[in-house]
Short mmCIF file of C-alpha atoms in Angstrom, two decimals:
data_model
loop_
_atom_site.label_atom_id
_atom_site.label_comp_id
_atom_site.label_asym_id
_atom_site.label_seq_id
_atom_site.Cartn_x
_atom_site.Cartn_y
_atom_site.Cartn_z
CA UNK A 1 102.03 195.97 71.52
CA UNK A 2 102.75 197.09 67.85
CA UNK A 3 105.36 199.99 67.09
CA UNK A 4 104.56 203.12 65.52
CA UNK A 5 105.86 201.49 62.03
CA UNK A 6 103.81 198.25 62.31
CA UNK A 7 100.76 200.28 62.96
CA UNK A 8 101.32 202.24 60.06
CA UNK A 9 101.34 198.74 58.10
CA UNK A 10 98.17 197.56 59.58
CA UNK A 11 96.47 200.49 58.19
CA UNK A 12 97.93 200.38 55.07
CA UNK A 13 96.99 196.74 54.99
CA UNK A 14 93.18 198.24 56.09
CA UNK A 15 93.97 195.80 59.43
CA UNK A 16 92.30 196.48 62.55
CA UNK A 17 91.18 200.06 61.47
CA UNK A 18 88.93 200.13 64.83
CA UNK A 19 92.21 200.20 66.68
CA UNK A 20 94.99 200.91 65.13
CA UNK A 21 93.55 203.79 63.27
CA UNK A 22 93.03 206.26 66.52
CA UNK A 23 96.99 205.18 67.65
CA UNK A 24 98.41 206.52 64.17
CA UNK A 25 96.66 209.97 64.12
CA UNK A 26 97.73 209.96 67.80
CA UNK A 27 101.42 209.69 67.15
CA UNK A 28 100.91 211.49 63.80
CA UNK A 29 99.77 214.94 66.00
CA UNK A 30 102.80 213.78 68.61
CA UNK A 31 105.46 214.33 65.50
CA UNK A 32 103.36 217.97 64.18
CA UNK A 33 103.27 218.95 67.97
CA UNK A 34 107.34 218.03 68.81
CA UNK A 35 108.21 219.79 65.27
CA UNK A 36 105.61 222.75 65.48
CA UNK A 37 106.67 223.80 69.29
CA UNK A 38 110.37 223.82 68.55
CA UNK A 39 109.57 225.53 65.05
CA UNK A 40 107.56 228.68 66.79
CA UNK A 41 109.93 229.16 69.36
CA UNK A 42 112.57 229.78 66.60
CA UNK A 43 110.15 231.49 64.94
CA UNK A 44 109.20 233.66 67.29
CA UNK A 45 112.59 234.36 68.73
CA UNK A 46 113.59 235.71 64.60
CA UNK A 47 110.46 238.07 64.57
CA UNK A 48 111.15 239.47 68.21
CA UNK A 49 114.74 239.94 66.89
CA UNK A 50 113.28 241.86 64.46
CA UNK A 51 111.49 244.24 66.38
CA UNK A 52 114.42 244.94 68.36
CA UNK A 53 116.74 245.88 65.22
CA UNK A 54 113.81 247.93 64.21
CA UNK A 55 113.36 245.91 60.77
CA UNK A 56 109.86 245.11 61.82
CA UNK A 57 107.22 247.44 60.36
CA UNK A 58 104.79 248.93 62.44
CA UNK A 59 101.44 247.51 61.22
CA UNK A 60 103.46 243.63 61.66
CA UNK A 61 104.15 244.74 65.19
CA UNK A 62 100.41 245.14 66.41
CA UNK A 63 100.03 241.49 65.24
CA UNK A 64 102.52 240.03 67.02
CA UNK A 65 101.87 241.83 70.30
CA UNK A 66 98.39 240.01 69.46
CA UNK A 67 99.93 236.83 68.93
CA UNK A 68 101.36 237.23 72.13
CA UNK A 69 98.33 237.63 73.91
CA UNK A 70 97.27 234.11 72.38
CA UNK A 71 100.15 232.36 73.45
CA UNK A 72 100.15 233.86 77.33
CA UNK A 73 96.44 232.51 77.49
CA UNK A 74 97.31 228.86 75.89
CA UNK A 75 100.63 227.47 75.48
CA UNK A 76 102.25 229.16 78.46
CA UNK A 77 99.04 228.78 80.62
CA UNK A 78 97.10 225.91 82.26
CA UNK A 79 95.60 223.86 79.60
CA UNK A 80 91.80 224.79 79.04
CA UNK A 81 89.69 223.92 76.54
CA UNK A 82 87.78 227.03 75.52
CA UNK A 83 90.76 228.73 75.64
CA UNK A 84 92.47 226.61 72.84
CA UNK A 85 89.24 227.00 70.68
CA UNK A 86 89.42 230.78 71.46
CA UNK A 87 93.03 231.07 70.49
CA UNK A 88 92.37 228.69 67.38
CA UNK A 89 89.77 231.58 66.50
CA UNK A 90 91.77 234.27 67.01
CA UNK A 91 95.20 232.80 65.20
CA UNK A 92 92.83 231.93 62.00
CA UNK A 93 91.70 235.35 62.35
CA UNK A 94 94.99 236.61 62.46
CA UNK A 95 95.91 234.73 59.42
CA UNK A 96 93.42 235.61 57.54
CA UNK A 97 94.44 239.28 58.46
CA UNK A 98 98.25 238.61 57.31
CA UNK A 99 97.19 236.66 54.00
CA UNK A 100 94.90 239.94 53.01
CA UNK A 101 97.94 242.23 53.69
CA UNK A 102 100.19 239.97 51.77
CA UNK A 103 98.68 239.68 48.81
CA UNK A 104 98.15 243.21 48.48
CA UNK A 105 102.02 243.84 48.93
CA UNK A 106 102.53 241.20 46.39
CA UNK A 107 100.45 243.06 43.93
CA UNK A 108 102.33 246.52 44.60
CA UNK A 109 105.67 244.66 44.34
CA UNK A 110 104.34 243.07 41.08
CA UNK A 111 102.96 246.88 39.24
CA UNK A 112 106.20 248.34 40.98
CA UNK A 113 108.28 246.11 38.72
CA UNK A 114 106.35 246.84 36.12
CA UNK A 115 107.23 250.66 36.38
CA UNK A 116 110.87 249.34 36.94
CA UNK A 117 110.36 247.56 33.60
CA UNK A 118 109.96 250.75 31.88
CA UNK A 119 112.72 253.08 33.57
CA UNK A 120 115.22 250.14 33.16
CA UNK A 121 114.47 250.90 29.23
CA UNK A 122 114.77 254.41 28.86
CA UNK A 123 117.78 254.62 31.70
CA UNK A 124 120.48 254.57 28.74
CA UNK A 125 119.41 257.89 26.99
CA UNK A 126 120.80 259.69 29.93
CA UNK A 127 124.01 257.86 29.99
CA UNK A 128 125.47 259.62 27.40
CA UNK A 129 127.62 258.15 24.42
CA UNK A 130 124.42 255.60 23.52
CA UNK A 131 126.16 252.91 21.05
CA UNK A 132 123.71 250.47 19.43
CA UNK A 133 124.91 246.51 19.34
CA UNK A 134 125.35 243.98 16.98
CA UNK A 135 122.48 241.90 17.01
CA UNK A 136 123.56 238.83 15.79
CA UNK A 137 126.72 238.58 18.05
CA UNK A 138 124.40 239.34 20.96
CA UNK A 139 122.17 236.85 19.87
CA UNK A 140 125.16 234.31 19.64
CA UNK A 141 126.19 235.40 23.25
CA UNK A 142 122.83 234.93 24.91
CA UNK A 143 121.73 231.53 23.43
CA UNK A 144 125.23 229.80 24.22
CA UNK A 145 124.60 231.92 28.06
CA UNK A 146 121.03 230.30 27.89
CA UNK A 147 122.39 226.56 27.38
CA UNK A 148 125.82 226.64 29.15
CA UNK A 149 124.11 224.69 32.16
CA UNK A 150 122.97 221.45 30.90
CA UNK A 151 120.38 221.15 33.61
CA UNK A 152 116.98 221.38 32.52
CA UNK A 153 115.21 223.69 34.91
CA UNK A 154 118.17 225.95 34.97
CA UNK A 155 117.82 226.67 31.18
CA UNK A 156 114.00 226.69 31.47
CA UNK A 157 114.96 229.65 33.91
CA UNK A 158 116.88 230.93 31.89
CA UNK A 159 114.52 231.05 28.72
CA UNK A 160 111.57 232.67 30.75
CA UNK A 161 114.28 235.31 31.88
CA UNK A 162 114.94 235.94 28.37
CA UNK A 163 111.22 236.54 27.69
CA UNK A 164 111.36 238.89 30.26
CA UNK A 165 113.75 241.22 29.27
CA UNK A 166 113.54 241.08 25.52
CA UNK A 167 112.13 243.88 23.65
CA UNK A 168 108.54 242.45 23.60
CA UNK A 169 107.63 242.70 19.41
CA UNK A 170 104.92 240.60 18.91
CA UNK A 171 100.93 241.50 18.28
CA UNK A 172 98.30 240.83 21.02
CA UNK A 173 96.59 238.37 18.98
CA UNK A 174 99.92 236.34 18.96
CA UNK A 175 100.59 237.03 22.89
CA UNK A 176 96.44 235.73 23.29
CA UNK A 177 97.58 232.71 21.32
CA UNK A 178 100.28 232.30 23.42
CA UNK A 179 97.98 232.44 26.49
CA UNK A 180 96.01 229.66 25.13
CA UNK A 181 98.93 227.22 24.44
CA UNK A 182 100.21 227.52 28.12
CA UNK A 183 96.09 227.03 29.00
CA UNK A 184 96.03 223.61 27.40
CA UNK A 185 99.03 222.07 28.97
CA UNK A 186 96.75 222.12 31.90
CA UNK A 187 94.19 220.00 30.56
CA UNK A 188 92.64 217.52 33.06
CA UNK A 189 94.64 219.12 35.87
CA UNK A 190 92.95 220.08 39.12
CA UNK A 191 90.75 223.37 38.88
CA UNK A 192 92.85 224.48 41.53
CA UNK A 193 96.14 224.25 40.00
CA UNK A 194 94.26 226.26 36.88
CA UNK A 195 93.09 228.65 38.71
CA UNK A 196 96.65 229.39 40.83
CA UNK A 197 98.48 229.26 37.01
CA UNK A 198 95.91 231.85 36.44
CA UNK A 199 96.12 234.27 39.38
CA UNK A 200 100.04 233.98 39.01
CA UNK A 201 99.67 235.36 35.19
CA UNK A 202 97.30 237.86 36.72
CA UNK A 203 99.47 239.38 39.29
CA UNK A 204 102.64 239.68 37.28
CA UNK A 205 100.88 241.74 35.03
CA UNK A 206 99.47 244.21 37.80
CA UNK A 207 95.73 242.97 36.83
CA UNK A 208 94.90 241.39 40.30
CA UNK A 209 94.01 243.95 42.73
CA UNK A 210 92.73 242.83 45.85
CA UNK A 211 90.67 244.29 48.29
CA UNK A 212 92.08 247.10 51.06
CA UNK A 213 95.71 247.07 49.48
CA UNK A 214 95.02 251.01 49.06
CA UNK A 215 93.49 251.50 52.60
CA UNK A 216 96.25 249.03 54.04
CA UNK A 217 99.38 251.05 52.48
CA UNK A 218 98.05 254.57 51.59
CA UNK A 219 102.08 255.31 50.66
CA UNK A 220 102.69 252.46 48.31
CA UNK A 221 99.45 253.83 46.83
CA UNK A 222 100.81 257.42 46.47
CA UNK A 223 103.84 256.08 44.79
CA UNK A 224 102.05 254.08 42.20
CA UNK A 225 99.81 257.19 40.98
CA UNK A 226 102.92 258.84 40.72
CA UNK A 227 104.60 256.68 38.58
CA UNK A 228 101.65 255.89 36.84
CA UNK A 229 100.74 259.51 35.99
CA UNK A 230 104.60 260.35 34.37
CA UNK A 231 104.93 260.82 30.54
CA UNK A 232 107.24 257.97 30.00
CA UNK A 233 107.57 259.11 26.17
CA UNK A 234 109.04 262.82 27.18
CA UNK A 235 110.49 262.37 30.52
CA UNK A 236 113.43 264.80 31.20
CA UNK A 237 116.28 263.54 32.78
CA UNK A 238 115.72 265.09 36.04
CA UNK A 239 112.35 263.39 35.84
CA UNK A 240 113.58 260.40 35.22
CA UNK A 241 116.03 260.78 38.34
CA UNK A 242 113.11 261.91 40.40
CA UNK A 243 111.02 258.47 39.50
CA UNK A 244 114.34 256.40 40.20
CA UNK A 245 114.02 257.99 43.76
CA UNK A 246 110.61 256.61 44.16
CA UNK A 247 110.78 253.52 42.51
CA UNK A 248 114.01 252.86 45.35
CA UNK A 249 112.18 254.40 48.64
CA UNK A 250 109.17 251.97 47.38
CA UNK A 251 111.26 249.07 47.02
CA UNK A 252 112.38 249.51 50.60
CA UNK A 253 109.71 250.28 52.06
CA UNK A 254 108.14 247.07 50.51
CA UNK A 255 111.00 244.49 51.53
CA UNK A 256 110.54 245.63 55.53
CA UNK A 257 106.66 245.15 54.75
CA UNK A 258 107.37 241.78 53.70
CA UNK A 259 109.67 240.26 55.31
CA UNK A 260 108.12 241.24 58.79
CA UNK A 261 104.51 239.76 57.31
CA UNK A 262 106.44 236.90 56.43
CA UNK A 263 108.85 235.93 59.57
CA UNK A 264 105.06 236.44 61.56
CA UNK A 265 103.54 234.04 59.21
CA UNK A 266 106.17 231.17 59.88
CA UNK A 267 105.44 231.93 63.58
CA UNK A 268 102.06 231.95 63.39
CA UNK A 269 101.13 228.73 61.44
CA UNK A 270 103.72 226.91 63.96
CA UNK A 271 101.60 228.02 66.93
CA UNK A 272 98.71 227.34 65.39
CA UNK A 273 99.79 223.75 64.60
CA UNK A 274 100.71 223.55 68.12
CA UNK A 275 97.37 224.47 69.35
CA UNK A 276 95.62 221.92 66.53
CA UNK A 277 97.72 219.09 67.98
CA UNK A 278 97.97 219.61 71.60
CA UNK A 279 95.27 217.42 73.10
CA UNK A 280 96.28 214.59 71.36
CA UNK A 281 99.93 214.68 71.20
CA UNK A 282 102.11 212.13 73.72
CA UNK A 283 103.47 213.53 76.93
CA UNK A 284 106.88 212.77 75.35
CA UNK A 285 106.23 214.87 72.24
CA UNK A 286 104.92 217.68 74.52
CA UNK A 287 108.05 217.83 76.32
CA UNK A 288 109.76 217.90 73.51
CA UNK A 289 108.26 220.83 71.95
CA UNK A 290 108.01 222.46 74.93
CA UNK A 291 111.89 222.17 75.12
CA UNK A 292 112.19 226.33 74.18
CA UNK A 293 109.76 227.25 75.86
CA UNK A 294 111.85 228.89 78.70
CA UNK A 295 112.92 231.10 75.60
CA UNK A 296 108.92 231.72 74.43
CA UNK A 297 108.38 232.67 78.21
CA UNK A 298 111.22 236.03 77.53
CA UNK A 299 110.18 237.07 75.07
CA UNK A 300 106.02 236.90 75.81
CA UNK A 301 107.22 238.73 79.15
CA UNK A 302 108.87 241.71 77.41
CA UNK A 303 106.30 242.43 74.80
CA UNK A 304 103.48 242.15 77.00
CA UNK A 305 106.10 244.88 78.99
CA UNK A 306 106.29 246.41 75.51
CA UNK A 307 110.20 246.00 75.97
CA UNK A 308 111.91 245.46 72.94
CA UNK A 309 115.63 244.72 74.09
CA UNK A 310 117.43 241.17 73.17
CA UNK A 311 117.55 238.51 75.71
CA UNK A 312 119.86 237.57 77.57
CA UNK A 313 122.50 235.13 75.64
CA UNK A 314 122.28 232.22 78.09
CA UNK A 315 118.47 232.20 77.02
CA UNK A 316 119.91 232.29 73.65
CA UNK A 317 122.04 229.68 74.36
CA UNK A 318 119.12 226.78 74.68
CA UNK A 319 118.76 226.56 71.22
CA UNK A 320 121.14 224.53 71.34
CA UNK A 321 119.12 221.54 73.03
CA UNK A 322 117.29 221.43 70.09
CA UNK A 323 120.04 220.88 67.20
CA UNK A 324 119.28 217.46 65.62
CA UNK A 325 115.61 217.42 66.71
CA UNK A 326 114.13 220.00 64.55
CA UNK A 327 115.58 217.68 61.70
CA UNK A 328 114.11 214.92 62.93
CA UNK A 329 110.65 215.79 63.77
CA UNK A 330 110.68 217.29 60.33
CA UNK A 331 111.10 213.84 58.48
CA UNK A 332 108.64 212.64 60.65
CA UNK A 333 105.98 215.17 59.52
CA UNK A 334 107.01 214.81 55.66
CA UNK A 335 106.86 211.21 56.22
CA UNK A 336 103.06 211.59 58.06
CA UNK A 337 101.79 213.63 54.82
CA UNK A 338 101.25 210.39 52.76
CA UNK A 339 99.87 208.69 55.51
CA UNK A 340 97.17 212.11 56.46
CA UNK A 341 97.01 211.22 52.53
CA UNK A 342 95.81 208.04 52.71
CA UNK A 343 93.45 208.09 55.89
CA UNK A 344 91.74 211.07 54.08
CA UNK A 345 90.87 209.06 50.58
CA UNK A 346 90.29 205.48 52.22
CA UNK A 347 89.17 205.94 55.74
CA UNK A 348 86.97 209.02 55.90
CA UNK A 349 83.96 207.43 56.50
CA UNK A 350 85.61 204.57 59.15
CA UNK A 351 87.26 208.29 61.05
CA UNK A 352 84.09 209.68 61.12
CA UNK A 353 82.01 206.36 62.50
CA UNK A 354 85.14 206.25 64.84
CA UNK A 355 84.63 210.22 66.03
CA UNK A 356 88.35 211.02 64.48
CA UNK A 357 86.64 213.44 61.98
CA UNK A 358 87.73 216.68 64.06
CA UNK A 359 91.44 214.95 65.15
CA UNK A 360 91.15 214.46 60.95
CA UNK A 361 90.46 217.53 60.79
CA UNK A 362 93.46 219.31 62.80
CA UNK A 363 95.88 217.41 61.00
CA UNK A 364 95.26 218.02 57.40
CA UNK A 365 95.21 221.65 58.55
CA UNK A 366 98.45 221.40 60.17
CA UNK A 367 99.89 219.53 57.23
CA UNK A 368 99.27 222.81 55.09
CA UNK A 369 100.39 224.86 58.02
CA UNK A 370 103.81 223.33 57.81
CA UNK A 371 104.09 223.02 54.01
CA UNK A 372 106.02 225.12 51.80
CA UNK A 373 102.93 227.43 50.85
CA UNK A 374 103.39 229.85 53.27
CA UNK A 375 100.38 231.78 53.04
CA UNK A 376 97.96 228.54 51.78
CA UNK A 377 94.67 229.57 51.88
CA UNK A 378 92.81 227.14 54.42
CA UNK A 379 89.54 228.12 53.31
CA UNK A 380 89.41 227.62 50.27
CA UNK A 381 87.51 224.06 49.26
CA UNK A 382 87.98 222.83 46.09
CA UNK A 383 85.88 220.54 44.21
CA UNK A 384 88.68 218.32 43.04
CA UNK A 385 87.44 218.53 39.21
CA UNK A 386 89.63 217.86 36.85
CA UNK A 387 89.45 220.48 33.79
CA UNK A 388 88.34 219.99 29.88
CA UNK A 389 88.84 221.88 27.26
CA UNK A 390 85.53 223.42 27.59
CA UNK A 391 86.41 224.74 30.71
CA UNK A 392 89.80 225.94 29.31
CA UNK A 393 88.17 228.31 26.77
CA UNK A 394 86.09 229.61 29.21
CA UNK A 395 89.13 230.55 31.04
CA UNK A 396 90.73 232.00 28.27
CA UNK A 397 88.30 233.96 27.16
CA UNK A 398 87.68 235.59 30.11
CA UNK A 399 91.79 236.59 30.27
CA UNK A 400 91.81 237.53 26.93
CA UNK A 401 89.23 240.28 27.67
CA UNK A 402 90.73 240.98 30.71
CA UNK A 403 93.96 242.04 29.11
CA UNK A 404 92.14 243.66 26.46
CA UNK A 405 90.67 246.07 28.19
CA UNK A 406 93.95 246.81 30.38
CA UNK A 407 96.28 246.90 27.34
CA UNK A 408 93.69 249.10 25.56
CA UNK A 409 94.36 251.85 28.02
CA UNK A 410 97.99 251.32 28.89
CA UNK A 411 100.93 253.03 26.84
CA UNK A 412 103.34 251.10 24.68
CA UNK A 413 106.25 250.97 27.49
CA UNK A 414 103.30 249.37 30.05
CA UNK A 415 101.93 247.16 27.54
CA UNK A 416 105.64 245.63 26.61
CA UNK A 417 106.22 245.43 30.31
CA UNK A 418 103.07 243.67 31.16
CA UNK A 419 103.39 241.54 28.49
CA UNK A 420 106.83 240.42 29.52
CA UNK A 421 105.89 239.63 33.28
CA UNK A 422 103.27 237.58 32.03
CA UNK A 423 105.77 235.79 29.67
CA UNK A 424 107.72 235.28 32.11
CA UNK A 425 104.93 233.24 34.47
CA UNK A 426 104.19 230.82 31.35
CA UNK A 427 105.86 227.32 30.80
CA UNK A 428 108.87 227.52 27.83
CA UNK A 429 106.63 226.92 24.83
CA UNK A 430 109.69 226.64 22.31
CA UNK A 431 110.78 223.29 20.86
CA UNK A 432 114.35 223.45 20.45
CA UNK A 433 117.08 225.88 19.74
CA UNK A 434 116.09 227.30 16.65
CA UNK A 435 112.90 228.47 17.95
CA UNK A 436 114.67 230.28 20.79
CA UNK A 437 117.51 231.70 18.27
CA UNK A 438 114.83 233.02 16.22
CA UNK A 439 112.68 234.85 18.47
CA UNK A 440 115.58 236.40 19.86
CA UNK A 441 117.00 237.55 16.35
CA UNK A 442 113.35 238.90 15.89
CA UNK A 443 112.84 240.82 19.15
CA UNK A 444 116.50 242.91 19.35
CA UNK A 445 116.04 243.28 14.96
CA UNK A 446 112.63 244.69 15.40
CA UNK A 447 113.17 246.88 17.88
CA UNK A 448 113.80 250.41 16.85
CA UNK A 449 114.64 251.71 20.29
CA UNK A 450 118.05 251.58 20.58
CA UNK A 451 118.06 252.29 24.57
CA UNK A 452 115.55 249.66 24.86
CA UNK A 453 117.81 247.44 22.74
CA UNK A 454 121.09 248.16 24.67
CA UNK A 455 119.14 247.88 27.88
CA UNK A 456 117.22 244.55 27.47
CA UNK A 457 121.01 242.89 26.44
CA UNK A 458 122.76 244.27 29.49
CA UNK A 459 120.09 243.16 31.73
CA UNK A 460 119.48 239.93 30.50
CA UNK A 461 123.34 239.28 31.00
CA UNK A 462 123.26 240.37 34.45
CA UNK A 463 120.18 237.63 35.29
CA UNK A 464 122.38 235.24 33.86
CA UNK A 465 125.82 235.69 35.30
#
């Protein structure tokens, strides 16, 4: 009988597809069920923790006392069938639920910094003793900060940080232009990969607003038409120290938002990978992912008790059995991508003559589920086009008068800040170093604002140290 490794050959070799095909996606659910088991439990044990502390927010709490209704009815229950479809259902559901509420938090942490943008550059009239700089010195200082690693991404970094926090000085036409050149870089790339470019320029400058982010977080709301509605051009000092106030309770408020949604994600795409892969996993790779489950058991117990006290350390302590494995199984899984890959672009048809389409099926959802996107959309279908520059335009258009409108309304400060997050989102579009020298000579020379000036310098040093 062949070994896991030889049957992986065969099908690469397209040998035996009738039999060896239904063994790999076997042992290719046995390494997402071992990895996904061990990975909730952990998982779950970190958001529990969190409730305990009291760093869990409340709205993230009534979906995990859900998610623990899900996992007393499957995992930690006799296996039946309609039961794993129900809690399949219900953990989608879920999901879907978390993804909404996440991207509206993104999109309030995204106009938030906006707001931040602006404070940051009139914080220095009410310092006191405002001294202007010396352009060209600065300029020196930040271009040999820019380039002192010699790594590549690192100075990218550190050029789109620059764009940032520069005084913005250029005219819309040129920052539309600008738009366009980052636009055709993506030429025959995926739709998708357009289209995520394009929500990412979106959100940074506070355009995106999706639904029920108001209705979901009625506070963040309240905060955002009161920074919104200040007169940024006249604001007294005790004004200013009044927005600070907000702008900090926000912030907050916003990191216990998401890093509850977030912890609750990781647990809730493991268990949901567990659930895709359970009927077809080995008994070996069920024990092995079962091997916390004594821990899962706790924990299920005291929120279904609505308890929320630690437990006890020698619980804790079984973690332990599981150092080196989580590693492991992880390879594995990276490994199985290329081959969930392959089966999907050579062998569709041949799964689906064989009835694999639905064991197909779990598995390139649970390869998402275990990615590094997070919060991947698994609805979404793509057509797999490849874009033109027809399509391109199109595109650009449409952002162009998209900004338009919002920069039409928007004050100076706003624009400048929403100009900068976007620059910020966009791939380095300068040559060499004299491009980058000159646009920084031209952004601190033309700005007339000397707090904006003085401001911009300091924190552009502190991104870079």
């Amino acid at each position: 009988m062949l070994n896991r490794k030889q049957i992986e050959q065969e099908v690469r070799k397209g040998k035996q597809l009738e039999v060896h095909l239904p063994m790999l996606l076997n042992h290719i659910s046995s390494d997402y069920y071992a990895y996904s088991g061990m990975s909730f439990a952990m998982h779950y044990y970190n958001v529990f923790e969190m409730l305990v502390s009291g760093e869990c927010s409340e709205g993230a709490k009534n979906h995990i006392l859900k998610v623990n209704d899900i996992v007393l009815s499957t995992i930690l229950a006799e296996f039946d069938a309609t039961k794993r479809e129900q809690g399949i259902k219900k953990l989608h559901e879920l999901r879907t639920s978390i993804n909404s509420i996440m991207q509206g938090l993104t999109s309030y942490a995204d106009r938030f910094s906006l707001y931040e943008y602006m404070l940051n550059r009139i914080e220095p009239n009410y310092k006191g003793d405002l001294e202007d700089i010396d352009v060209e010195a600065e300029v020196k200082e930040l271009v040999s900060m820019i380039f002192a690693d010699e790594d590549r991404l690192v100075m990218n970094e550190h050029i789109r940080s620059m764009l940032s926090q520069l005084p913005v000085r250029m005219t819309k036409n040129r920052f539309y232009d600008m738009l366009k050149e980052s636009l055709s870089i993506y030429e025959g790339s995926e739709e998708s990969t357009v289209e995520d470019f394009i929500y990412m320029l979106r959100s940074a400058a506070g355009i995106y607003k999706p639904d029920h982010m108001e209705e979901d977080f009625p506070q963040l709301m309240e905060a955002v038409k009161r920074l919104e509605n200040a007169d940024y051009q006249n604001l007294s000092e005790s004004d200013y120290k009044e927005l600070e106030i907000v702008l900090s309770d926000v912030t907050s408020r916003l990191q216990v938002e998401t890093e509850s949604y977030y912890a609750l994600e990781e647990a809730v795409n493991a268990l949901y990978s567990v659930l895709l892969n359970e009927v077809y996993a080995s008994k070996e790779a069920v024990a092995t992912g079962n091997l916390l489950n004594g821990i899962v058991k706790e924990i299920t117990m005291l929120l279904q008790e609505k308890q929320f006290i630690s437990i006890p350390e020698d619980l804790v302590d079984e973690f332990s059995v599981a150092e080196g494995k989580l590693e492991q199984y992880l390879e594995c899984v990276t490994e199985d991508e290329a081959m969930i890959d392959l089966i999907k672009k050579d062998h569709k048809d041949l799964a689906q003559a064989l009835m694999l389409t639905h064991h197909l099926e779990c598995l390139v959802l649970s390869q998402s589920l275990v990615s590094n996107s997070l919060f991947i959309d698994l609805d979404k279908q793509w057509n797999g086009k490849t874009v033109d520059k027809s399509f391109l335009e199109k595109r650009w258009c449409e952002l162009v008068d998209e900004f338009s409108n919002v920069l039409s309304e928007g004050n100076k400060l706003m624009n400048r800040a929403r100009i900068a997050a976007t620059l910020r989102e966009m791939p380095v579009l300068f040559s060499n170093t004299t491009e980058i020298r000159d646009y920084m000579r031209n952004s601190l020379a033309s700005c007339r604002d000397v707090a904006e000036r003085v401001a911009s310098v300091s924190l552009l040093k502190q991104l870079f140290d």
